[in-house]
CSV table of C-alpha atoms in Angstrom, one decimal:
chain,number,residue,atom,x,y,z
A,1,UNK,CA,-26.3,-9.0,-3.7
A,2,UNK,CA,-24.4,-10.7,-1.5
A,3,UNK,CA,-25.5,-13.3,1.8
A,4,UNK,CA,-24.1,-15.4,4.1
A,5,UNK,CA,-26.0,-18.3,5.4
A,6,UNK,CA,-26.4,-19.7,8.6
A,7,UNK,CA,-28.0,-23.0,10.5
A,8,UNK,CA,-31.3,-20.6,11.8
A,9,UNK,CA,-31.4,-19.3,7.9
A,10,UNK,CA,-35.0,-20.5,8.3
A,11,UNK,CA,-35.5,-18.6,11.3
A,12,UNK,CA,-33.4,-15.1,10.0
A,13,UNK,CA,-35.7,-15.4,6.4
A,14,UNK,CA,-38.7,-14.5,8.7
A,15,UNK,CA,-36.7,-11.3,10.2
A,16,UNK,CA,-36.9,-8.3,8.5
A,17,UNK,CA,-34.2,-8.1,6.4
A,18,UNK,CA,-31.4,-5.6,6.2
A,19,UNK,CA,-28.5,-5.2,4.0
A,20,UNK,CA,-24.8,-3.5,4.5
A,21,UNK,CA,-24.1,-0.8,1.6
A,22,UNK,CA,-20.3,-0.9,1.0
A,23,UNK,CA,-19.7,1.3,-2.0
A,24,UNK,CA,-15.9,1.2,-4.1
A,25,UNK,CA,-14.7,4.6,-5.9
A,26,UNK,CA,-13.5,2.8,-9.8
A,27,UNK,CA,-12.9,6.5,-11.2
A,28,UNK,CA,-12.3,5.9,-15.1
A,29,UNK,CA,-8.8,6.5,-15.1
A,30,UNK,CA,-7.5,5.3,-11.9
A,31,UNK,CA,-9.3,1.8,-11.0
A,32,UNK,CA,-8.3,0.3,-7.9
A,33,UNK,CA,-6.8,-3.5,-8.1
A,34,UNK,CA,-9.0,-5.9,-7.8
A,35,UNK,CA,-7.2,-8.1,-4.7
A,36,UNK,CA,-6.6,-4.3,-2.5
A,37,UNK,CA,-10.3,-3.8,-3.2
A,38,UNK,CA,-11.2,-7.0,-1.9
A,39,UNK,CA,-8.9,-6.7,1.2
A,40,UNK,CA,-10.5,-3.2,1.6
A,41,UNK,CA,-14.2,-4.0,1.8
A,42,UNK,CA,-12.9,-7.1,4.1
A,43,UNK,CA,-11.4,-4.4,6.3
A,44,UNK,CA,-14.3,-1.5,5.9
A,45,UNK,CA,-17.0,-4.4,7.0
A,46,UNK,CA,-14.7,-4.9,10.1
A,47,UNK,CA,-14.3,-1.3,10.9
A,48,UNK,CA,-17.7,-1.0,11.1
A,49,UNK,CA,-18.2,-3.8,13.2
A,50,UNK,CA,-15.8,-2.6,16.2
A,51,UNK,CA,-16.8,1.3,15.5
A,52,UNK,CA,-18.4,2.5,18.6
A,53,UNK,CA,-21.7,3.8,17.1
A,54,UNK,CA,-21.9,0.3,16.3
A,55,UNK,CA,-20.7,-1.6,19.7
A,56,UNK,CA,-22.1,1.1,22.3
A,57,UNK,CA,-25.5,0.3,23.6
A,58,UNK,CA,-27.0,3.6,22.6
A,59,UNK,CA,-24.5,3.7,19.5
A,60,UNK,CA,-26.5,5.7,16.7
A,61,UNK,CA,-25.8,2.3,14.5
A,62,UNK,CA,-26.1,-0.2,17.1
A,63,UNK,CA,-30.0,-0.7,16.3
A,64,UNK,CA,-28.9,-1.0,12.9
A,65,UNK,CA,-26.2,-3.7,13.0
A,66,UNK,CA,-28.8,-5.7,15.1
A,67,UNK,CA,-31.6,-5.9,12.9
A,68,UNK,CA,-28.9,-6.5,10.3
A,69,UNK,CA,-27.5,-9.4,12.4
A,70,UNK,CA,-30.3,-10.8,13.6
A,71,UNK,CA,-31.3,-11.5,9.6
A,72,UNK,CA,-29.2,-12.9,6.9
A,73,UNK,CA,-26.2,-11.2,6.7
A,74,UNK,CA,-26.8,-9.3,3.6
A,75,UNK,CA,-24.4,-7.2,1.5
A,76,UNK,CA,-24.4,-5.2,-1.3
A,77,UNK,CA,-21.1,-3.5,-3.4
A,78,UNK,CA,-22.1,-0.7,-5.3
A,79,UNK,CA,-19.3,1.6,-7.7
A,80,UNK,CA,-19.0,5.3,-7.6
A,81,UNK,CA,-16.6,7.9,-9.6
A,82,UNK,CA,-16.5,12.3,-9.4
A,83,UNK,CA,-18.9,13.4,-8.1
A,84,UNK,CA,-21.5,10.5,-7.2
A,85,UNK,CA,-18.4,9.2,-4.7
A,86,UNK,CA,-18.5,12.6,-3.2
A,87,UNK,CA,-22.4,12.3,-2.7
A,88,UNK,CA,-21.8,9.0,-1.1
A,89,UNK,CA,-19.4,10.4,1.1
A,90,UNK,CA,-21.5,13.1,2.2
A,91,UNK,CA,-23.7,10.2,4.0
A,92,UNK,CA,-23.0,8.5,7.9
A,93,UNK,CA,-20.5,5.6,7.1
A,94,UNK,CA,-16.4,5.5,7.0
A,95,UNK,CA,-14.5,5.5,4.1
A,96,UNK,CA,-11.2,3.1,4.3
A,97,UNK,CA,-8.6,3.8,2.2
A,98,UNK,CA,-5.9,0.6,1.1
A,99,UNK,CA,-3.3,1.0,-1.6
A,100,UNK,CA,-5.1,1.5,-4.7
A,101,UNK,CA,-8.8,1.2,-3.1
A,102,UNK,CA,-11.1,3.4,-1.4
A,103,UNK,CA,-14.3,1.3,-0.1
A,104,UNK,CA,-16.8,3.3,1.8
A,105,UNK,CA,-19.1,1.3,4.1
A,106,UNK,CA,-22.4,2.7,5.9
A,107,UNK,CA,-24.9,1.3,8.7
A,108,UNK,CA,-27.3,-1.0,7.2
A,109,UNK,CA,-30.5,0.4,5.7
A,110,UNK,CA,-33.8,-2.4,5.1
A,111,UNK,CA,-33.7,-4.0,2.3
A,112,UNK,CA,-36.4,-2.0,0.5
A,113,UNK,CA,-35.2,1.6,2.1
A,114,UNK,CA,-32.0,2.7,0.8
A,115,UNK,CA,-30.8,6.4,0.4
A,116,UNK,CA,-31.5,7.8,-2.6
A,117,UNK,CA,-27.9,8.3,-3.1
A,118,UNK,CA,-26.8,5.1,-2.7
A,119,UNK,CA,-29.5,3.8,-4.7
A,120,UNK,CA,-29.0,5.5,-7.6
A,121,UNK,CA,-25.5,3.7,-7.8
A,122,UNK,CA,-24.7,0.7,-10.2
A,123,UNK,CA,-23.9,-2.4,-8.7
A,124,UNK,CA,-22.5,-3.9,-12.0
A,125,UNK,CA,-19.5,-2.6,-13.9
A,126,UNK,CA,-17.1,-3.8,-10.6
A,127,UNK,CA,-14.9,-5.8,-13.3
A,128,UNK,CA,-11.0,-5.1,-11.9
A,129,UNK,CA,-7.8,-6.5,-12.4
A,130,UNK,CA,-4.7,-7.3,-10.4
A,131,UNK,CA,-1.8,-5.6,-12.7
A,132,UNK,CA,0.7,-7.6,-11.2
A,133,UNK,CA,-0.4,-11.6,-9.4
A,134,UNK,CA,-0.6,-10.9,-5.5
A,135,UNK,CA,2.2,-11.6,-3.4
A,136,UNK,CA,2.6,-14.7,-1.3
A,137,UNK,CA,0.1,-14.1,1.9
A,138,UNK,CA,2.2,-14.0,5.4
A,139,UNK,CA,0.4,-16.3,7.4
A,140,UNK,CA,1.0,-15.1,10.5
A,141,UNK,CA,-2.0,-12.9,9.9
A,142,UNK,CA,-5.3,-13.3,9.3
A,143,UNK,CA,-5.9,-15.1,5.6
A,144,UNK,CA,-9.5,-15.1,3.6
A,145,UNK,CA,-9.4,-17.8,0.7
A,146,UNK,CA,-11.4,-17.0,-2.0
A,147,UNK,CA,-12.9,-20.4,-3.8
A,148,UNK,CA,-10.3,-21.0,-6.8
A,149,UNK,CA,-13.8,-22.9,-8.4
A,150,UNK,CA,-16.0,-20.0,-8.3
A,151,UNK,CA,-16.1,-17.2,-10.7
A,152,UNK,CA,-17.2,-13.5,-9.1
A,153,UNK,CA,-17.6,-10.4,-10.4
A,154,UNK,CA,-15.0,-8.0,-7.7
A,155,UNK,CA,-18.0,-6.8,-6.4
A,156,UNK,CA,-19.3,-10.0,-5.5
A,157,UNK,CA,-15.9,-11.1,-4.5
A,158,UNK,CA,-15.7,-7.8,-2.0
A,159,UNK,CA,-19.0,-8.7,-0.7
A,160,UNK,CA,-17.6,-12.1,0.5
A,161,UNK,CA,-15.0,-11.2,1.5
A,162,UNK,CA,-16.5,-9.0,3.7
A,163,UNK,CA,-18.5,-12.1,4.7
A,164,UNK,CA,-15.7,-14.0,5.6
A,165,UNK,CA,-14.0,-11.2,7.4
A,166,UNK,CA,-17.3,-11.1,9.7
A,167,UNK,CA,-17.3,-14.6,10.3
A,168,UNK,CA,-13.8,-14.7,11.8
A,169,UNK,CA,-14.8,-11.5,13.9
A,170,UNK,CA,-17.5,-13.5,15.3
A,171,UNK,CA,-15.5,-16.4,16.2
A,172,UNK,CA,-13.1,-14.1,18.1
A,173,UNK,CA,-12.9,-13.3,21.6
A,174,UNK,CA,-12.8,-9.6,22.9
A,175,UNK,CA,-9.0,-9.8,23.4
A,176,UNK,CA,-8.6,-11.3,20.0
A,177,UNK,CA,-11.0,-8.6,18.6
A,178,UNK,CA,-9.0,-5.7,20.4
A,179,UNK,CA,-5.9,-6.8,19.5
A,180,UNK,CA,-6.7,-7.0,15.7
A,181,UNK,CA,-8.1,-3.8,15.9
A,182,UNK,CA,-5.4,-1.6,16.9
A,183,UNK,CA,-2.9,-3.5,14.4
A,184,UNK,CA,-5.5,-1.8,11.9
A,185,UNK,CA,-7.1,-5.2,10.5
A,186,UNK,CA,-4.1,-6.6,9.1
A,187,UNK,CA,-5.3,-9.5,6.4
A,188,UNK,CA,-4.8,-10.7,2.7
A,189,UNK,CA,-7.5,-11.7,0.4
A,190,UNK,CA,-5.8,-14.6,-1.6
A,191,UNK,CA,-6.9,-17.9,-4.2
A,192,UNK,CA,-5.3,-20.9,-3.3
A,193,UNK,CA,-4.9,-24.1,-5.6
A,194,UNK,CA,-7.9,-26.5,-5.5
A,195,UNK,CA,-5.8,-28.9,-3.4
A,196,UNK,CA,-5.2,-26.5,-0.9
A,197,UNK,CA,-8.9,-25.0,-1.0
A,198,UNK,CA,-10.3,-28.5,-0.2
A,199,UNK,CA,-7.8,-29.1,2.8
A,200,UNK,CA,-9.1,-25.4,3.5
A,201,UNK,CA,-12.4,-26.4,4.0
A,202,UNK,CA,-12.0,-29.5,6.0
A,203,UNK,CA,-10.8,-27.6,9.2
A,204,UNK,CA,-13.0,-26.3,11.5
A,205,UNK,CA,-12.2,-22.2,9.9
A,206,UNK,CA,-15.3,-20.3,9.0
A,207,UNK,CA,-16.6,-21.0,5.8
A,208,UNK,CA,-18.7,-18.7,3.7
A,209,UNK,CA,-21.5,-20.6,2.2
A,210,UNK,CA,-23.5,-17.9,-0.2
A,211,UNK,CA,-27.0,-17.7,-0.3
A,212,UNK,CA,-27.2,-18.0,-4.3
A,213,UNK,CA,-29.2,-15.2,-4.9
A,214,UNK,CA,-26.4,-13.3,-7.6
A,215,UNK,CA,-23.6,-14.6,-9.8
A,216,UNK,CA,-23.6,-18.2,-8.0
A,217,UNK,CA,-25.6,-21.4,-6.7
A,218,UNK,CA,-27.2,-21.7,-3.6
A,219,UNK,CA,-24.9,-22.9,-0.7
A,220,UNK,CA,-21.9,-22.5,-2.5
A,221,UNK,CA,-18.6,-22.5,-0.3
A,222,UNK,CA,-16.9,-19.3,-1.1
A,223,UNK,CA,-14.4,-18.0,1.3
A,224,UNK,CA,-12.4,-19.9,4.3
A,225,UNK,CA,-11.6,-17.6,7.0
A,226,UNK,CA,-8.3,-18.3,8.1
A,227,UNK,CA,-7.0,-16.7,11.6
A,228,UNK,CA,-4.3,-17.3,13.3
A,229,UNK,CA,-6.3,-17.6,16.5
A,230,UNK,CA,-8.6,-19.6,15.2
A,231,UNK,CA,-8.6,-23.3,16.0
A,232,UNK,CA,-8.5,-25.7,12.9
């Protein structure tokens, strides 16, 4: 499990809690790459996010999204292949598709109250590989740095990312929002050098600070959110 922290933490741990299912199809003989996976989930949690059943006042997910929101920002990978993917996709939720990677993301369900189909799915065995090292990112779109000190599983790593792409959609204004929308939530997941990652994390960009409850220590600094409209 994955979760962002916050200043009110205190205050979000007495909310009831919620968490955001995001589930990636690794079929046996076709695994996606680990970096489009990441860049996936980053761009499923955002779809959701600007989705009208989510942004509508009487959206069928808005309640949802703000019990979700008004905890900590809990999320939780889980893998599918054959048929328990097409069980998954049977449920409320979108499926987005990248270039190797198909993440499907659904409204979030309390903690303790997840669909029998979605529970049933294993959260570990999300172990991919890049076949070939990403490509420089373009940074005139949006950028999220993944900690070059911090070893994640890729379902961990999806689940921050998708963090980090929330933070930056929270820091936006509607324009900002709109306009990243209809380009189709351009972005690159990406691991810069340890020199970099500090300069990285002494601007003023979103930083993902996890929760520690899986995989690694409390308060750890895991993904910069990098923008372009975003002030530094």
């Amino acid at each position: 499990m994955s979760t962002a922290t916050s200043p009110d933490a205190a205050d979000r741990d007495a909310a009831p809690q919620f968490v955001l299912p995001l589930v990636v199809r690794i079929e046996r003989d076709a695994p996606p790459a680990r970096t489009d996976a990441l860049e996936t989930a980053a761009r499923a949690v955002l779809t959701l996010l600007s989705d009208e059943r989510a942004t509508a006042e009487d959206g069928e997910w808005a309640q949802a999204v703000r019990d979700w929101q008004d905890a900590r920002i809990r999320k939780v990978v889980r893998r599918a292949r054959g048929a328990e993917w097409r069980r998954a996709e049977s449920l409320p939720g979108i499926t987005v598709t990248g270039g190797t990677a198909e993440v499907r993301v659904f409204p979030p369900v309390p903690l303790d109250g997840w669909p029998k189909d979605l529970a049933r799915l294993q959260v570990s065995g999300t172990e991919l590989a890049d076949p070939h090292p990403p490509a420089p990112a373009d940074r005139a779109y949006p950028v999220l740095w993944m900690n070059p000190e911090v070893t994640m599983s890729a379902g961990k790593a999806m689940a921050q990312a998708g963090h980090g792409a929330q933070l930056a959609w929270w820091e936006l204004d509607d324009q900002e929002r709109e306009s990243w929308r209809k380009a189709g939530f351009p972005l690159a997941v990406r691991t810069p050098a340890p020199a970099e990652w500090a300069v990285l994390t002494a601007t003023a960009l979103p930083v993902v600070r996890d929760a520690g409850f899986t995989e690694v220590a409390p308060g750890s600094s895991t993904v910069v959110a990098d923008h372009p409209a975003l002030p530094r």
